[in-house]
Amino acid sequence: MTTYTVAPRTGHPTLLYSELDLDIDNLRADIAVLGMPYGAPYAASDFSNDQTNAPSAIRQATDRVVRRPGHYDFDIDGPLLQGRTDIRFVDCGDIIPDLTQPGEHYARAEAAVRRIAAGGAMPIVLGGDHGITTPVLRGLDQKGPITLVHIDAHLDWRDEVNGVREGLSSPIRRASEMAHVEGIVQIGLRAQGSGRPEELVAARAYGAQIVTAYELHDIGMDAVLARIPDGGNYYLTIDADGLDPSTMPAVAGPAPGGVTFVQARKLIHGLVRKGRVVGMDIVEIQPAKDDANQISCITAGRLILNLIGASIRAGHFDK
């Protein structure tokens, strides 16, 4: 058995009471959680940033997100797994770097996601900073063509920072270079989240659909969903600062006016009705700032719950 991950070290050993399964090479599951605490640091101090604690913190909020997995949930019109005993929901643990081989954990993450997808499961990845989206999305190359749907306050089209090309400022530019990514929709940009002018020029030249938070609030999420091609495969990456800080305060750069929980939920339910979500990540939560009743980690958990329940209701895991 290839060792990709280690078991989570937290009061809740898995997310949302899922089954722990570290045998990714032989995984047979429908939904698989994967922790990716570490990205590609721009400086030594970044390697142990607070985002590395987020996978454990989100798991720790499990009993605040779901009191009992079998209870009825109004967000998804049924219990977490919709009463289906044939749905296998697992947590594959966390990918931890080998400090003697810098960057090796990205290759291991890519391989693990490719194995998870090959086994038929939808990966749900807990970051970590936004750099983790790059290896995860690479691991879904057999699921293409993919439309990347991105919630964020920031554009994330930097080519490099301090010579690092796969860090937290670059995942959408790196995605644009992947042959299996056919389109990019970016939602929630605001404040100085558009980056330097040349990065916006590059995004528009690629053909990225850019929906600022203010346009979203004017036209509504249904209108945004109508711009996303029907019948596709979608990967959803959610930077926590894309959501409004009233519900997601534990971020490095809170900016008023963000995507609301209700809008994000509508996006998730709309995507699974339009086509198939082949994977999701949520990144950039800083647990040390989540002292308002764990609301950021709870919000992350509720978004994941909505994806799981809505995907099952849409028949995506029917045998």
CSV table of C-alpha atoms in Angstrom, one decimal:
chain,number,residue,atom,x,y,z
A,1,MET,CA,0.0,0.0,0.0
A,2,THR,CA,1.4,3.4,-1.0
A,3,THR,CA,1.4,5.8,2.0
A,4,TYR,CA,-0.1,9.0,0.8
A,5,THR,CA,-1.7,10.3,4.0
A,6,VAL,CA,-1.7,10.1,7.8
A,7,ALA,CA,-4.7,9.9,10.0
A,8,PRO,CA,-6.1,13.2,11.3
A,9,ARG,CA,-5.2,14.2,14.8
A,10,THR,CA,-8.3,15.8,16.2
A,11,GLY,CA,-11.1,15.1,18.6
A,12,HIS,CA,-13.2,14.1,15.6
A,13,PRO,CA,-11.0,11.6,13.7
A,14,THR,CA,-12.9,12.3,10.4
A,15,LEU,CA,-15.1,14.9,8.8
A,16,LEU,CA,-18.9,14.6,9.4
A,17,TYR,CA,-18.6,11.2,10.9
A,18,SER,CA,-17.3,9.6,7.7
A,19,GLU,CA,-15.3,6.4,7.8
A,20,LEU,CA,-11.5,6.6,8.0
A,21,ASP,CA,-9.8,4.9,5.1
A,22,LEU,CA,-6.1,5.5,4.3
A,23,ASP,CA,-5.8,2.8,1.6
A,24,ILE,CA,-6.1,5.2,-1.3
A,25,ASP,CA,-4.7,2.8,-3.8
A,26,ASN,CA,-7.6,0.4,-3.2
A,27,LEU,CA,-10.2,2.9,-2.3
A,28,ARG,CA,-13.8,2.2,-3.2
A,29,ALA,CA,-16.0,5.1,-2.2
A,30,ASP,CA,-18.4,7.6,-3.5
A,31,ILE,CA,-17.2,10.7,-1.5
A,32,ALA,CA,-13.7,11.1,-0.2
A,33,VAL,CA,-12.4,13.8,2.1
A,34,LEU,CA,-8.7,14.7,1.8
A,35,GLY,CA,-6.8,17.1,4.0
A,36,MET,CA,-4.1,19.2,2.3
A,37,PRO,CA,-2.7,21.4,5.1
A,38,TYR,CA,0.5,22.6,3.3
A,39,GLY,CA,0.9,24.6,0.1
A,40,ALA,CA,4.1,25.9,-1.6
A,41,PRO,CA,5.5,28.6,0.8
A,42,TYR,CA,6.9,31.9,-0.5
A,43,ALA,CA,9.1,32.2,2.6
A,44,ALA,CA,10.1,30.0,5.5
A,45,SER,CA,7.5,31.6,7.8
A,46,ASP,CA,4.7,30.7,5.4
A,47,PHE,CA,5.3,27.0,5.7
A,48,SER,CA,3.6,26.8,9.1
A,49,ASN,CA,0.9,29.5,8.5
A,50,ASP,CA,-2.3,29.2,10.4
A,51,GLN,CA,-4.1,27.8,7.3
A,52,THR,CA,-2.2,24.5,8.0
A,53,ASN,CA,-4.4,24.0,11.0
A,54,ALA,CA,-7.6,24.4,9.1
A,55,PRO,CA,-8.3,20.7,8.0
A,56,SER,CA,-8.2,19.7,11.7
A,57,ALA,CA,-10.3,22.6,12.7
A,58,ILE,CA,-13.0,21.9,10.1
A,59,ARG,CA,-13.1,18.3,11.2
A,60,GLN,CA,-13.3,19.4,14.8
A,61,ALA,CA,-16.5,21.4,14.0
A,62,THR,CA,-18.2,18.2,12.8
A,63,ASP,CA,-20.7,18.1,15.7
A,64,ARG,CA,-21.6,21.8,15.2
A,65,VAL,CA,-22.3,21.1,11.5
A,66,VAL,CA,-24.2,17.9,11.9
A,67,ARG,CA,-25.5,16.8,15.3
A,68,ARG,CA,-26.5,13.4,14.0
A,69,PRO,CA,-25.9,12.2,10.5
A,70,GLY,CA,-29.3,10.5,10.3
A,71,HIS,CA,-31.2,13.6,11.3
A,72,TYR,CA,-33.3,15.5,8.7
A,73,ASP,CA,-31.5,18.6,7.3
A,74,PHE,CA,-33.5,21.4,5.7
A,75,ASP,CA,-30.5,22.5,3.6
A,76,ILE,CA,-30.6,19.2,1.6
A,77,ASP,CA,-34.1,18.0,2.2
A,78,GLY,CA,-33.1,14.9,4.1
A,79,PRO,CA,-30.3,13.4,6.2
A,80,LEU,CA,-26.6,13.9,5.2
A,81,LEU,CA,-26.5,10.8,3.0
A,82,GLN,CA,-30.2,11.0,2.1
A,83,GLY,CA,-30.9,7.7,3.9
A,84,ARG,CA,-28.8,5.8,1.4
A,85,THR,CA,-27.0,2.8,2.9
A,86,ASP,CA,-25.1,2.2,-0.4
A,87,ILE,CA,-23.2,5.5,-0.3
A,88,ARG,CA,-19.7,5.1,1.1
A,89,PHE,CA,-18.4,8.4,2.6
A,90,VAL,CA,-14.7,8.3,3.7
A,91,ASP,CA,-12.0,10.5,5.1
A,92,CYS,CA,-8.6,9.7,3.7
A,93,GLY,CA,-6.6,11.7,6.2
A,94,ASP,CA,-4.0,14.4,5.6
A,95,ILE,CA,-1.1,14.7,3.1
A,96,ILE,CA,1.9,15.8,5.2
A,97,PRO,CA,5.2,17.0,3.5
A,98,ASP,CA,8.4,15.2,3.7
A,99,LEU,CA,10.8,17.9,4.8
A,100,THR,CA,13.7,16.1,3.1
A,101,GLN,CA,12.0,16.4,-0.3
A,102,PRO,CA,10.6,19.9,-0.8
A,103,GLY,CA,7.6,20.0,-3.0
A,104,GLU,CA,7.2,16.2,-3.0
A,105,HIS,CA,3.8,16.5,-1.2
A,106,TYR,CA,2.3,18.2,-4.3
A,107,ALA,CA,3.2,15.2,-6.4
A,108,ARG,CA,1.7,12.9,-3.7
A,109,ALA,CA,-1.5,15.0,-3.6
A,110,GLU,CA,-1.9,14.9,-7.3
A,111,ALA,CA,-1.4,11.1,-7.3
A,112,ALA,CA,-3.8,10.6,-4.4
A,113,VAL,CA,-6.5,12.7,-6.1
A,114,ARG,CA,-6.0,10.7,-9.3
A,115,ARG,CA,-6.5,7.5,-7.4
A,116,ILE,CA,-9.5,8.7,-5.5
A,117,ALA,CA,-11.2,9.8,-8.7
A,118,ALA,CA,-10.2,6.5,-10.5
A,119,GLY,CA,-11.9,4.6,-7.7
A,120,GLY,CA,-15.2,6.5,-8.4
A,121,ALA,CA,-15.2,9.0,-5.6
A,122,MET,CA,-15.7,12.7,-5.6
A,123,PRO,CA,-12.8,14.3,-3.7
A,124,ILE,CA,-13.5,17.1,-1.2
A,125,VAL,CA,-10.2,18.7,-0.2
A,126,LEU,CA,-9.6,20.7,3.0
A,127,GLY,CA,-6.9,23.3,2.7
A,128,GLY,CA,-4.4,24.7,3.6
A,129,ASP,CA,-3.8,27.8,1.5
A,130,HIS,CA,-5.0,28.2,-2.1
A,131,GLY,CA,-1.8,26.8,-3.5
A,132,ILE,CA,-3.2,23.3,-2.9
A,133,THR,CA,-5.8,23.7,-5.7
A,134,THR,CA,-3.0,23.3,-8.3
A,135,PRO,CA,-2.0,19.7,-7.6
A,136,VAL,CA,-5.6,18.7,-6.8
A,137,LEU,CA,-6.9,19.9,-10.1
A,138,ARG,CA,-4.0,18.2,-11.9
A,139,GLY,CA,-5.1,15.0,-10.4
A,140,LEU,CA,-8.5,15.3,-12.1
A,141,ASP,CA,-7.1,15.3,-15.6
A,142,GLN,CA,-9.1,12.2,-16.5
A,143,LYS,CA,-12.3,14.1,-15.6
A,144,GLY,CA,-11.9,16.7,-18.3
A,145,PRO,CA,-13.1,18.8,-19.8
A,146,ILE,CA,-13.6,20.7,-16.6
A,147,THR,CA,-15.1,24.1,-15.9
A,148,LEU,CA,-13.4,25.6,-12.9
A,149,VAL,CA,-15.7,27.6,-10.7
A,150,HIS,CA,-13.9,29.9,-8.3
A,151,ILE,CA,-15.3,31.8,-5.3
A,152,ASP,CA,-12.7,34.4,-4.1
A,153,ALA,CA,-12.1,38.0,-3.2
A,154,HIS,CA,-8.8,37.7,-5.2
A,155,LEU,CA,-8.0,37.0,-8.8
A,156,ASP,CA,-5.1,34.5,-8.2
A,157,TRP,CA,-3.5,35.0,-11.6
A,158,ARG,CA,0.1,35.7,-10.4
A,159,ASP,CA,2.7,33.9,-12.5
A,160,GLU,CA,5.1,33.7,-9.6
A,161,VAL,CA,6.0,35.1,-6.2
A,162,ASN,CA,9.6,34.9,-5.0
A,163,GLY,CA,10.2,32.4,-7.8
A,164,VAL,CA,7.4,30.1,-6.6
A,165,ARG,CA,4.9,29.4,-9.3
A,166,GLU,CA,2.5,27.1,-7.5
A,167,GLY,CA,1.7,29.2,-4.4
A,168,LEU,CA,-1.5,30.7,-3.1
A,169,SER,CA,-1.5,33.6,-5.5
A,170,SER,CA,-1.2,31.5,-8.7
A,171,PRO,CA,-3.8,28.6,-8.7
A,172,ILE,CA,-6.1,30.1,-11.4
A,173,ARG,CA,-3.3,31.0,-13.7
A,174,ARG,CA,-1.9,27.4,-13.3
A,175,ALA,CA,-5.4,26.0,-14.0
A,176,SER,CA,-5.6,28.1,-17.2
A,177,GLU,CA,-2.5,26.2,-18.4
A,178,MET,CA,-4.1,22.7,-17.9
A,179,ALA,CA,-5.4,21.1,-21.1
A,180,HIS,CA,-8.4,19.5,-19.2
A,181,VAL,CA,-9.6,22.8,-17.9
A,182,GLU,CA,-11.9,24.3,-20.6
A,183,GLY,CA,-13.3,27.3,-18.9
A,184,ILE,CA,-13.0,29.4,-15.7
A,185,VAL,CA,-15.7,31.3,-13.9
A,186,GLN,CA,-14.5,33.6,-11.0
A,187,ILE,CA,-17.1,34.9,-8.6
A,188,GLY,CA,-16.9,37.4,-5.7
A,189,LEU,CA,-14.0,39.6,-6.6
A,190,ARG,CA,-13.8,42.9,-4.7
A,191,ALA,CA,-11.6,45.5,-3.1
A,192,GLN,CA,-8.0,45.1,-4.2
A,193,GLY,CA,-8.6,41.4,-5.0
A,194,SER,CA,-8.2,42.0,-8.7
A,195,GLY,CA,-4.4,42.0,-8.3
A,196,ARG,CA,-2.1,44.0,-10.6
A,197,PRO,CA,-3.5,45.3,-13.8
A,198,GLU,CA,-1.5,42.9,-16.0
A,199,GLU,CA,-3.0,39.9,-14.2
A,200,LEU,CA,-6.5,41.1,-15.0
A,201,VAL,CA,-5.4,41.5,-18.6
A,202,ALA,CA,-4.1,37.9,-18.6
A,203,ALA,CA,-7.3,36.6,-17.1
A,204,ARG,CA,-9.5,38.4,-19.6
A,205,ALA,CA,-7.2,37.4,-22.5
A,206,TYR,CA,-7.7,33.7,-21.5
A,207,GLY,CA,-11.5,34.2,-21.5
A,208,ALA,CA,-12.2,33.9,-17.7
A,209,GLN,CA,-15.7,35.0,-16.8
A,210,ILE,CA,-15.2,37.5,-14.0
A,211,VAL,CA,-18.2,38.3,-11.8
A,212,THR,CA,-17.4,40.8,-9.1
A,213,ALA,CA,-19.2,40.6,-5.8
A,214,TYR,CA,-21.1,43.7,-6.7
A,215,GLU,CA,-22.4,42.4,-10.0
A,216,LEU,CA,-23.4,39.2,-8.2
A,217,HIS,CA,-25.5,41.1,-5.7
A,218,ASP,CA,-27.1,43.1,-8.5
A,219,ILE,CA,-28.0,40.2,-10.8
A,220,GLY,CA,-28.2,37.2,-8.4
A,221,MET,CA,-26.7,33.8,-8.5
A,222,ASP,CA,-29.3,32.4,-10.8
A,223,ALA,CA,-28.0,34.7,-13.5
A,224,VAL,CA,-24.4,33.7,-12.8
A,225,LEU,CA,-25.4,30.0,-13.1
A,226,ALA,CA,-27.0,30.7,-16.4
A,227,ARG,CA,-23.6,31.8,-17.8
A,228,ILE,CA,-22.0,28.4,-16.8
A,229,PRO,CA,-22.3,25.8,-19.6
A,230,ASP,CA,-24.9,23.1,-19.0
A,231,GLY,CA,-24.0,19.4,-18.8
A,232,GLY,CA,-20.4,19.9,-17.8
A,233,ASN,CA,-18.0,18.6,-15.2
A,234,TYR,CA,-17.3,21.3,-12.6
A,235,TYR,CA,-14.5,21.7,-10.1
A,236,LEU,CA,-15.5,24.2,-7.3
A,237,THR,CA,-12.7,26.0,-5.4
A,238,ILE,CA,-13.8,28.2,-2.5
A,239,ASP,CA,-11.4,30.6,-0.9
A,240,ALA,CA,-12.8,31.5,2.4
A,241,ASP,CA,-12.3,35.2,1.9
A,242,GLY,CA,-14.6,35.0,-1.1
A,243,LEU,CA,-17.5,34.8,1.3
A,244,ASP,CA,-18.6,37.8,3.3
A,245,PRO,CA,-16.7,38.1,6.6
A,246,SER,CA,-20.0,38.2,8.5
A,247,THR,CA,-20.2,34.5,8.0
A,248,MET,CA,-16.5,33.7,7.3
A,249,PRO,CA,-14.4,36.0,9.5
A,250,ALA,CA,-11.4,33.8,10.0
A,251,VAL,CA,-9.4,34.9,7.0
A,252,ALA,CA,-6.2,36.9,6.4
A,253,GLY,CA,-7.8,39.6,4.4
A,254,PRO,CA,-11.5,40.1,5.2
A,255,ALA,CA,-13.3,42.4,2.7
A,256,PRO,CA,-16.9,43.6,3.2
A,257,GLY,CA,-19.5,42.8,0.5
A,258,GLY,CA,-18.6,39.2,-0.2
A,259,VAL,CA,-20.6,36.2,-1.4
A,260,THR,CA,-23.3,35.2,1.1
A,261,PHE,CA,-23.8,31.7,2.4
A,262,VAL,CA,-27.2,31.6,0.7
A,263,GLN,CA,-25.6,32.5,-2.6
A,264,ALA,CA,-22.8,29.9,-2.3
A,265,ARG,CA,-25.4,27.3,-1.4
A,266,LYS,CA,-27.4,28.2,-4.5
A,267,LEU,CA,-24.3,27.9,-6.6
A,268,ILE,CA,-23.6,24.4,-5.3
A,269,HIS,CA,-27.2,23.2,-5.8
A,270,GLY,CA,-27.3,24.8,-9.2
A,271,LEU,CA,-24.1,23.1,-10.4
A,272,VAL,CA,-25.2,19.6,-9.4
A,273,ARG,CA,-28.4,20.2,-11.3
A,274,LYS,CA,-26.6,21.5,-14.4
A,275,GLY,CA,-24.0,18.8,-14.6
A,276,ARG,CA,-21.6,17.0,-12.2
A,277,VAL,CA,-19.3,18.5,-9.6
A,278,VAL,CA,-16.2,16.3,-9.9
A,279,GLY,CA,-14.4,17.8,-6.9
A,280,MET,CA,-14.3,20.7,-4.4
A,281,ASP,CA,-11.9,22.4,-2.1
A,282,ILE,CA,-12.2,25.0,0.6
A,283,VAL,CA,-9.1,26.9,1.5
A,284,GLU,CA,-7.6,29.9,3.4
A,285,ILE,CA,-9.4,29.5,6.8
A,286,GLN,CA,-7.2,30.7,9.7
A,287,PRO,CA,-8.6,28.9,12.8
A,288,ALA,CA,-6.8,31.2,15.3
A,289,LYS,CA,-9.2,33.9,14.2
A,290,ASP,CA,-12.3,31.8,14.3
A,291,ASP,CA,-13.3,32.7,17.9
A,292,ALA,CA,-16.8,33.7,17.0
A,293,ASN,CA,-18.4,30.4,17.9
A,294,GLN,CA,-16.4,28.5,15.2
A,295,ILE,CA,-18.6,30.1,12.6
A,296,SER,CA,-16.0,29.9,9.8
A,297,CYS,CA,-15.4,26.2,10.2
A,298,ILE,CA,-19.1,25.6,10.6
A,299,THR,CA,-19.8,27.5,7.4
A,300,ALA,CA,-17.2,25.4,5.6
A,301,GLY,CA,-18.8,22.3,6.9
A,302,ARG,CA,-22.2,23.4,5.8
A,303,LEU,CA,-21.1,24.1,2.3
A,304,ILE,CA,-19.5,20.6,2.1
A,305,LEU,CA,-22.7,19.1,3.5
A,306,ASN,CA,-24.8,20.9,0.8
A,307,LEU,CA,-22.5,19.5,-1.9
A,308,ILE,CA,-22.8,16.0,-0.6
A,309,GLY,CA,-26.6,16.0,-0.1
A,310,ALA,CA,-27.4,17.8,-3.3
A,311,SER,CA,-25.1,15.4,-5.3
A,312,ILE,CA,-26.7,12.4,-3.9
A,313,ARG,CA,-30.2,13.8,-4.5
A,314,ALA,CA,-29.2,14.5,-8.1
A,315,GLY,CA,-28.4,10.8,-8.6
A,316,HIS,CA,-24.7,11.3,-9.1
A,317,PHE,CA,-23.9,8.2,-7.1
A,318,ASP,CA,-26.6,5.9,-8.3
A,319,LYS,CA,-25.2,2.4,-8.9
